[in-house]
Coordinates of C-alpha atoms and ligand atoms in Angstrom, one line a residue:
X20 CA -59.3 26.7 -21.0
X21 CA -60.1 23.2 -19.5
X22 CA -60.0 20.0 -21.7
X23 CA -58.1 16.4 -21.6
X24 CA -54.4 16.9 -23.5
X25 CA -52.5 14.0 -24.6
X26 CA -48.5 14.6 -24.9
X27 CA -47.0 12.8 -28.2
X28 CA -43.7 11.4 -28.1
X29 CA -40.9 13.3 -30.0
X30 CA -40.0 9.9 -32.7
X31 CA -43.1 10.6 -34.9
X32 CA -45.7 12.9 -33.6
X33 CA -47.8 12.5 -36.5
X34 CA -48.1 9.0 -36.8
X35 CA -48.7 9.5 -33.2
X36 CA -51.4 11.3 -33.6
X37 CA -53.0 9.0 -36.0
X38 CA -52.9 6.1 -33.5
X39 CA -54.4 8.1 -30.8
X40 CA -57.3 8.5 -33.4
X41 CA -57.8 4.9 -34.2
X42 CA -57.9 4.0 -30.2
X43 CA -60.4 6.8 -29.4
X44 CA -62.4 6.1 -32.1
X45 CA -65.2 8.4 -30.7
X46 CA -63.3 11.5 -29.8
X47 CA -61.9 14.0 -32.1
X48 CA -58.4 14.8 -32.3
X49 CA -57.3 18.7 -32.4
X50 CA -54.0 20.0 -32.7
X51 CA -52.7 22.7 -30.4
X52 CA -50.2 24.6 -32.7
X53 CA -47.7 22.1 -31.5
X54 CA -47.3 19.1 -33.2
X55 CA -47.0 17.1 -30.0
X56 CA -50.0 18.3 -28.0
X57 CA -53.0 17.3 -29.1
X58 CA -56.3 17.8 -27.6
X59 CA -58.9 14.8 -27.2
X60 CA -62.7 16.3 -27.4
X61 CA -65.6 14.7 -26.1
X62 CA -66.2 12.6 -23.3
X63 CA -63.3 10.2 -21.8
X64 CA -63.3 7.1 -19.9
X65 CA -60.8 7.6 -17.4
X66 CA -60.0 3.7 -17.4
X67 CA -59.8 3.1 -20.6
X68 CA -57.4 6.2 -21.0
X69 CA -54.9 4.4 -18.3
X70 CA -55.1 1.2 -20.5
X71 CA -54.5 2.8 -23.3
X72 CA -51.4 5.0 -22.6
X73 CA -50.0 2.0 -21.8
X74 CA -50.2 0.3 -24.9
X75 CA -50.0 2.7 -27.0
X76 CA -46.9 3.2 -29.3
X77 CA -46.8 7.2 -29.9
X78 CA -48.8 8.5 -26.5
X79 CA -46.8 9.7 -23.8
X80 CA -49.1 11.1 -21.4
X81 CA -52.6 12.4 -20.8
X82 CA -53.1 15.3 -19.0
X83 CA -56.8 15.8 -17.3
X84 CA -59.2 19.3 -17.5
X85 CA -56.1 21.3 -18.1
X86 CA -55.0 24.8 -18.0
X87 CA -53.4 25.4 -21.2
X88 CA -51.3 29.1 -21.8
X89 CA -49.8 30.7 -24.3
X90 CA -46.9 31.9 -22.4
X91 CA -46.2 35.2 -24.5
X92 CA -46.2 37.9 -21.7
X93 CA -44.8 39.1 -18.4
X94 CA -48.2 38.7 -16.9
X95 CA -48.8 34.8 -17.9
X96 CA -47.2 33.8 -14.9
X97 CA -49.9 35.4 -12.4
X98 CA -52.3 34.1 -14.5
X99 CA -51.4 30.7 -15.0
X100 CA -50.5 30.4 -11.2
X101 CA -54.3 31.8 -10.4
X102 CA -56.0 29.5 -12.9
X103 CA -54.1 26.3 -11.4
X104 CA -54.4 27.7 -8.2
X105 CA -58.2 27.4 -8.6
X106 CA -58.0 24.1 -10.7
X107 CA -56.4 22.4 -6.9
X108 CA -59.1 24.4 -4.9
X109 CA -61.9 23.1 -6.9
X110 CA -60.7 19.3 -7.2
X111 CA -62.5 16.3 -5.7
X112 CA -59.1 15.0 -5.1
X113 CA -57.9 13.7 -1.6
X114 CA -54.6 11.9 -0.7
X115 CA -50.8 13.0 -1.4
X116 CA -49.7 15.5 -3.9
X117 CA -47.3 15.9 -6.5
X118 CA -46.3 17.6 -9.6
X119 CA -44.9 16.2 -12.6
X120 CA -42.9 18.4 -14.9
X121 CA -41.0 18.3 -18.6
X122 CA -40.3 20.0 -21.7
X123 CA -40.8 19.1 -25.1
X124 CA -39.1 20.5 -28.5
X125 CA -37.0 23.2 -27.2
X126 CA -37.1 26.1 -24.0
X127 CA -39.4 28.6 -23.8
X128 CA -37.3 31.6 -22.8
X129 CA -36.9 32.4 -18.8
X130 CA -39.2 30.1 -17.8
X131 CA -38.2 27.2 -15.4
X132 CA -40.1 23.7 -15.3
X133 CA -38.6 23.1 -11.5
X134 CA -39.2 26.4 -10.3
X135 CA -43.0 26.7 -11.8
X136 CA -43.4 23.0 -10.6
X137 CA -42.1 24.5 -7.2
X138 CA -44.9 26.9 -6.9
X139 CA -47.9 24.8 -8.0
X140 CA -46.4 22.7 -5.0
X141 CA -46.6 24.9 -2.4
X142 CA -50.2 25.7 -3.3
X143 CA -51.4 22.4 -2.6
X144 CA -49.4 22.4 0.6
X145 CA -51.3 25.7 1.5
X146 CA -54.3 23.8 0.7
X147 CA -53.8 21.0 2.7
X148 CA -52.1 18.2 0.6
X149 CA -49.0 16.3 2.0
X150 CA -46.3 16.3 -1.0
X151 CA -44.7 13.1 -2.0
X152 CA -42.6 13.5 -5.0
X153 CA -41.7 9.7 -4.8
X154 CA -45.7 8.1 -5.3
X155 CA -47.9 10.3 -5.2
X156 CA -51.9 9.6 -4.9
X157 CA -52.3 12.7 -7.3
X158 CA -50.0 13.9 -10.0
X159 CA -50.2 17.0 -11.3
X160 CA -48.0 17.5 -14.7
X161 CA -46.7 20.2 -16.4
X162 CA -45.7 20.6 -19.8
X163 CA -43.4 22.8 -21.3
X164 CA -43.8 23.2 -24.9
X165 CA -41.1 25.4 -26.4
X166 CA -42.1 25.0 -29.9
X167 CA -45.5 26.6 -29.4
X168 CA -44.8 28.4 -26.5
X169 CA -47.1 27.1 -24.6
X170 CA -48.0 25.4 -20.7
X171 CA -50.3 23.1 -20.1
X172 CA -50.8 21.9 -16.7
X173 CA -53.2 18.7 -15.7
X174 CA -53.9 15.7 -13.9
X175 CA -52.1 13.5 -15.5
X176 CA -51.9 9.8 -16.6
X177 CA -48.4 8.8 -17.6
X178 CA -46.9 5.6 -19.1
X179 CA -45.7 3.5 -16.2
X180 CA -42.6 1.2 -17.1
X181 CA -43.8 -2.4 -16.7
X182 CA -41.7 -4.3 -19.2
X183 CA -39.4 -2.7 -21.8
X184 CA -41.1 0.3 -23.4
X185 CA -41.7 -0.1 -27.2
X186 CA -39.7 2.7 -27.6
X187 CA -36.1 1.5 -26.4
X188 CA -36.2 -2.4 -26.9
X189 CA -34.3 -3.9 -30.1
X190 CA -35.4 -6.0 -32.5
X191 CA -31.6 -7.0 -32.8
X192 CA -32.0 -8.3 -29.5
X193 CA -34.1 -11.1 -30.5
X194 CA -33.2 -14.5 -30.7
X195 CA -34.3 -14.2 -34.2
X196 CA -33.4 -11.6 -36.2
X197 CA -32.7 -10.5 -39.7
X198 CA -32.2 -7.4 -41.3
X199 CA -36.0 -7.6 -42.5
X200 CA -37.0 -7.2 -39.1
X201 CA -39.3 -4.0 -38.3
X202 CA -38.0 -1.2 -35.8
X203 CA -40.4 -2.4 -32.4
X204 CA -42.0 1.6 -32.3
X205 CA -43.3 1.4 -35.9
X206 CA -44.6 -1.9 -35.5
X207 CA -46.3 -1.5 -32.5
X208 CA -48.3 2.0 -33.7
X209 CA -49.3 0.0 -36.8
X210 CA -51.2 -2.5 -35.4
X211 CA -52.2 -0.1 -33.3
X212 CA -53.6 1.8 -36.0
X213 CA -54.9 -1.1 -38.0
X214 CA -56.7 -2.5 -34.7
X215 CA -58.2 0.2 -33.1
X216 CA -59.1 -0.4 -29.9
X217 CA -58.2 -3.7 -27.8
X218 CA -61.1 -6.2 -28.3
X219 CA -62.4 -9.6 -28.9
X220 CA -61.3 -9.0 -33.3
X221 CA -57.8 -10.1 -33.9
X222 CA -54.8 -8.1 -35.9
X223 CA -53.8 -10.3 -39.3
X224 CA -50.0 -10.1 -40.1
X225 CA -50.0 -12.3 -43.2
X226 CA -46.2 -11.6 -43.8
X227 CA -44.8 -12.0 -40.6
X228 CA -41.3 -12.8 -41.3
X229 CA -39.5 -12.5 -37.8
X230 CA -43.0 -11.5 -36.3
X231 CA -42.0 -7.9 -35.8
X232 CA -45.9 -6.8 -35.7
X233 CA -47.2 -10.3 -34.1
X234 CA -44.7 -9.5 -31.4
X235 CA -46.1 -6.2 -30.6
X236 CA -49.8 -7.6 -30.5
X237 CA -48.7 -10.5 -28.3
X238 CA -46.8 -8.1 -25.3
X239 CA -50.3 -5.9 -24.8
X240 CA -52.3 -8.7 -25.1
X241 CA -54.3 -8.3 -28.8
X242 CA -55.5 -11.1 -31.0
X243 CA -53.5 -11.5 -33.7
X244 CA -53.2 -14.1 -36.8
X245 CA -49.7 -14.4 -38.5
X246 CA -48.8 -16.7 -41.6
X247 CA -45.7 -17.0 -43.6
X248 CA -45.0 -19.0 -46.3
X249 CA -41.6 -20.4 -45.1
X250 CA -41.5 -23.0 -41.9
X251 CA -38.5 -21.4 -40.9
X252 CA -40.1 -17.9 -40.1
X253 CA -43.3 -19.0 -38.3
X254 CA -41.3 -21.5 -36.3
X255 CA -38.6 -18.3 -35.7
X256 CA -41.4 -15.4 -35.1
X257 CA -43.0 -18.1 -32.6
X258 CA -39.5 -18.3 -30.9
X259 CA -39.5 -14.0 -30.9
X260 CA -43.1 -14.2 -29.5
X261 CA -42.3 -16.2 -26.9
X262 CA -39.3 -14.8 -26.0
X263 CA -40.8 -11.3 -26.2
X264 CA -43.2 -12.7 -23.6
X265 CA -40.7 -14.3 -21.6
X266 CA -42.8 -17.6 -21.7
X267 CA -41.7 -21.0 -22.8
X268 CA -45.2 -22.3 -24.0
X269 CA -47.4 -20.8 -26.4
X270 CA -50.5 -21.5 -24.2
X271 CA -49.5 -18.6 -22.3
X272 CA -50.2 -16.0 -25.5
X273 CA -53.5 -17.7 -26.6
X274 CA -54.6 -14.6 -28.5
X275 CA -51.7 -15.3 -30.8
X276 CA -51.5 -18.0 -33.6
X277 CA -48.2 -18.1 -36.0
X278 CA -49.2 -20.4 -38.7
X279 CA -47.4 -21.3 -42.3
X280 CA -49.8 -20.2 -44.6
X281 CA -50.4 -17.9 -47.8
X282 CA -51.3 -14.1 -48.2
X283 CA -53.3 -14.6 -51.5
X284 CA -55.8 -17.2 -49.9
X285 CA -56.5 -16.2 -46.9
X286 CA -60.0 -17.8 -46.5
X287 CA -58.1 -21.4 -46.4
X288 CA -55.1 -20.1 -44.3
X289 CA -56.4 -19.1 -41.2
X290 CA -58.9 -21.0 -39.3
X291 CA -62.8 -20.0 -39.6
X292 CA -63.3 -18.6 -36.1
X293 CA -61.2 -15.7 -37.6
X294 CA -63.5 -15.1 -40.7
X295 CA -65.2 -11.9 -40.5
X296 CA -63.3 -11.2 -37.1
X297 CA -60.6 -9.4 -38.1
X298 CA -60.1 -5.8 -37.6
X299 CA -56.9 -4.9 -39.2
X300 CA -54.2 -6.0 -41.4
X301 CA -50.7 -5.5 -41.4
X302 CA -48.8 -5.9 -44.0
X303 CA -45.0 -5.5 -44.5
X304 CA -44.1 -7.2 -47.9
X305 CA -41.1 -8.6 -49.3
X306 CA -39.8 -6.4 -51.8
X307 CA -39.0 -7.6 -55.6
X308 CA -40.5 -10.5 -56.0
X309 CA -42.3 -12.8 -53.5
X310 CA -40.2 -16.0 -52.0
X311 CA -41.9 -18.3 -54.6
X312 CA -40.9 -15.9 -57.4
X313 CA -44.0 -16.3 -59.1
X314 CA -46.1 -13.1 -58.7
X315 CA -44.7 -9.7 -59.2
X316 CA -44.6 -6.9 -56.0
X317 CA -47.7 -5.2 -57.0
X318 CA -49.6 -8.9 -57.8
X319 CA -48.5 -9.8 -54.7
X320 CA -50.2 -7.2 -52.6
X321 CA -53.1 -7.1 -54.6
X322 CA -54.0 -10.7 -54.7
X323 CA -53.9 -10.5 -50.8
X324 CA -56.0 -7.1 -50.5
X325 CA -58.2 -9.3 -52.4
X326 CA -58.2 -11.9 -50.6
X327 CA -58.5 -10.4 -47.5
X328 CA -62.1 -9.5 -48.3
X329 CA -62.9 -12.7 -47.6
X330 CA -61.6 -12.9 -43.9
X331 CA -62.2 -9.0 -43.1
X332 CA -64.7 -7.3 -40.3
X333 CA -67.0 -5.0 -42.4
X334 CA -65.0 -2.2 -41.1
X335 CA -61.6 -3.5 -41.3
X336 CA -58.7 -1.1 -42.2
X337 CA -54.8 -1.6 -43.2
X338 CA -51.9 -0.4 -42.5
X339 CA -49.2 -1.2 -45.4
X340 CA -45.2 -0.5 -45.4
X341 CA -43.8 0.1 -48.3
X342 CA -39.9 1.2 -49.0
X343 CA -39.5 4.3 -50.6
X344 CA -36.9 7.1 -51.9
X345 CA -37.3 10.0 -49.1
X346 CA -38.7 13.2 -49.9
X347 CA -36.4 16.0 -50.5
X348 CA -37.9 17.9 -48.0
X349 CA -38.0 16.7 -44.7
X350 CA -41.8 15.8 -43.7
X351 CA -43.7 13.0 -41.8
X352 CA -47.0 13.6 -43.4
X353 CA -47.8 13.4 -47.2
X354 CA -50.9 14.2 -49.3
X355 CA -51.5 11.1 -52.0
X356 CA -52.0 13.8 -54.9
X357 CA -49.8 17.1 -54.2
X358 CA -46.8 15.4 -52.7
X359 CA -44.4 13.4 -55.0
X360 CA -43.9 10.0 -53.8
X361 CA -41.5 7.2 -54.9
X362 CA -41.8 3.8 -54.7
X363 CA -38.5 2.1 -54.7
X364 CA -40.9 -1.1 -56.5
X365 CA -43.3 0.5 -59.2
X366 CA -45.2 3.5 -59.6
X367 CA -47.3 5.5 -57.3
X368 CA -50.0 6.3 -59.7
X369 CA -50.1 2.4 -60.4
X370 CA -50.1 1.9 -56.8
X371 CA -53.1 3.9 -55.8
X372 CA -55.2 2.4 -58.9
X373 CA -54.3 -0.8 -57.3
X374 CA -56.0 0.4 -53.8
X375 CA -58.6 1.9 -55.5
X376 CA -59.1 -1.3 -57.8
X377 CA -60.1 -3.2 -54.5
X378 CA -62.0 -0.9 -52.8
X379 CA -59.6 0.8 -49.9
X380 CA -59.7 4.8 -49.7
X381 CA -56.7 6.3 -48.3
X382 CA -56.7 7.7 -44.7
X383 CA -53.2 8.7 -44.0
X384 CA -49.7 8.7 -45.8
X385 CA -47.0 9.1 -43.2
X386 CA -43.1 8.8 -44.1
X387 CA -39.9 7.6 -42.4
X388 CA -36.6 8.7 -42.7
X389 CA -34.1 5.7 -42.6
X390 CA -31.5 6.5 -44.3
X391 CA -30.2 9.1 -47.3
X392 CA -31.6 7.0 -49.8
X393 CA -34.3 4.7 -47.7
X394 CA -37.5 5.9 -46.3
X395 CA -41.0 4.2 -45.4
X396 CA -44.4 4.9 -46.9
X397 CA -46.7 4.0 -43.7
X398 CA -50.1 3.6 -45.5
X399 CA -53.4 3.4 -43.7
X400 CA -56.7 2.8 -46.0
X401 CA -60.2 2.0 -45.0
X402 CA -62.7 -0.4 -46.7
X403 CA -65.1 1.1 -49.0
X404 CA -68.0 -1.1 -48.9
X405 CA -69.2 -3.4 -52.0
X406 CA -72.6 -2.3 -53.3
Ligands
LIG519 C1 -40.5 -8.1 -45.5 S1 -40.7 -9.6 -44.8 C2 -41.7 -9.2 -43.3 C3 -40.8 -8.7 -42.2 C4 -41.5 -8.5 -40.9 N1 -42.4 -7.4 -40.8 C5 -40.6 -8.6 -39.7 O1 -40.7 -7.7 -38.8 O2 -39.7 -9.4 -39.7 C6 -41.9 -10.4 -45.8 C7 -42.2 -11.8 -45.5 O3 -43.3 -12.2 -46.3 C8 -43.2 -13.6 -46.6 N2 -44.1 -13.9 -47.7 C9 -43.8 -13.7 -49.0 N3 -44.9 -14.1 -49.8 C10 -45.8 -14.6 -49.0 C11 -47.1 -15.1 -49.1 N4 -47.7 -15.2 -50.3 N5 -47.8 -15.5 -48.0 C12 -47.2 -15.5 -46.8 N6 -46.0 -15.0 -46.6 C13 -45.3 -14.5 -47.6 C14 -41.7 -13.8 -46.7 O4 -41.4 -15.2 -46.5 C15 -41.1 -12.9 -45.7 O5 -40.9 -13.5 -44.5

């Protein structure tokens, strides 16, 4: 079977999954029996994918007009090795060779990455590539899935290290930090999700607090518009940014504006050239009641939904974060009827007639596990038009 694989990192494949979506907004998305390998149909832009990989939060790897087997029985091997055999033979590739090869969730029994990476090696040497394991022109990779049993082997396009990866920086490392602060992976895939693809519509973080999503949208170069009500966190998220950046003016993030302003009234917070340019909204409120104390935690997200309608693209979406007690059983993905779900603030029921109340259908429900008694609710919603 040949087709374009992506390779989801282990932290939260299904939220993974969901941002892949929202960045390939014309492909479809099928799952290969493993939760981490997903297939991307229709056609790709090979550019694009390179960009993408490396901003994304939840994509590891991309692996091109692959070989995929199930590796069940003694003859797979022969198999495999012919099918990649002729995969090499018929490539337009020239230059060095090398292959690439891990595992994901678990072994598959007596198989060896190395010594199956070993062998698709000395094929292209017997077809007349030089090997360079150090930079290679061409990378073959090979994937080892050991929860589905399965091999893929592809070209690949990997996630190249060029400043810290989302996945091991801190947001304890900041020089402005509070316990509020969101975990740099999560923060990254939701304004990912929100987004959708990098272009000229900017990101909204109305809540910004220590800028934990503004930061995100700043280091892979997104527009993004974040307000808070309190001087002290917009002058210490623009500190984060520009830290995060490793810049001492703000002229160098452009695409970012960190203004003191309010949720609920959007329209007169952020400035015009934003109205009707923003894609996505990211929202992460305080819990209880707001800093002013004067609207409760549901009234608080509802009168900014609502007044987001007045700044939004026509197909803008949002991604929401809201604290909750963690299912009993252990799952990352949640149906908004058939699962039970608690809010530590308010009801669920409540909380979806609020959504539904101003017009935003519910894509996706995906959960967290922080702690025995903490989880998130990551909530993305799309705009049903007005009539
Ligand atoms: C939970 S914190 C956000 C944390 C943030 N995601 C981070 O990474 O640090 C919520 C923030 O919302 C701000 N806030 C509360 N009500 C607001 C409003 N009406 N408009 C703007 N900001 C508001 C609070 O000052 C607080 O900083």
């Amino acid at each position: 079977m040949a087709g374009n694989i992506a390779c989801l990192r282990g932290w939260h494949p299904a939220l993974a999954k969901a941002e892949l979506s929202a960045l390939f907004p014309n492909n479809e998305m099928i799952s290969l029996d493993s939760q981490r390998l997903v297939e991307i149909s229709g056609k790709l832009d090979i550019e694009k994918v390179t960009d993408i990989i490396q901003y994304s939060s939840g994509t590891q790897a991309v692996l091109l007009d692959c070989v995929v087997m199930s590796w069940n029985e003694e003859s797979s091997l022969d198999e495999f090795i012919s099918q990649v055999s002729n995969k090499i033979e018929n490539s337009d590739k020239a230059g060095t060779f090398g292959v690439v090869h891990w595992r994901q969730e678990g072994k598959i029994k007596d198989l060896s990455g190395s010594k199956l990476a070993g062998m698709i090696g000395g094929i292209a040497g017997k077809k007349g590539f030089t090997i360079d394991l150090d930079k290679p022109d061409n990378k073959l990779g090979l994937v080892l899935d050991g929860s589905s049993n399965q091999v893929v082997c592809g070209w690949l396009i990997d996630y190249e290290s060029i400043e810290g990866n989302s996945n091991t920086r801190r947001a304890t490392e900041r020089p402005f930090f509070k316990p509020i602060s969101l975990d740099p992976k999560l923060a990254r895939l939701a304004v990912n999700l929100a987004g959708g693809p990098l272009d000229e519509y900017a990101v909204l973080d109305p809540m910004t607090g220590t800028g934990g999503f503004v930061i995100e949208a700043a280091l892979i170069g997104r527009n993004a518009i974040a307000l808070d009500l309190e001087q002290e966190m917009v002058n210490g998220a623009m500190k984060n940014v520009l830290w995060a950046l490793g810049s001492e003016e703000i002229t160098t993030a452009e695409h970012i504006q960190i203004i003191r302003g309010d949720a609920t009234d959007l329209a007169n917070s952020i400035p015009r050239k934003w109205h009707q340019k923003i894609s996505g909204l990211v929202l992460d409120p305080p819990y209880g009641r707001n800093s002013h104390g004067s609207l409760s935690h549901f009234d608080l997200i509802r009168n900014t939904l609502i007044s987001y309608r007045d700044v939004a693209s026509e197909d803008a979406t949002i991604v929401l974060i809201l604290p909750i007690k963690p299912p009993q059983v252990k799952k990352l993905e949640l149906q908004s009827d058939g699962d039970e779900i608690i809010l530590l603030h308010g009801e669920w029921d409540g909380f979806k007639q609020l959504l539904s109340e101003c017009n935003w259908r519910i894509e996706g429900l995906w959960v967290e596990h922080v702690h025995s008694s903490l989880g998130r609710l990551i909530l993305h919603a799309s705009n049903v038009p007005l009539n």
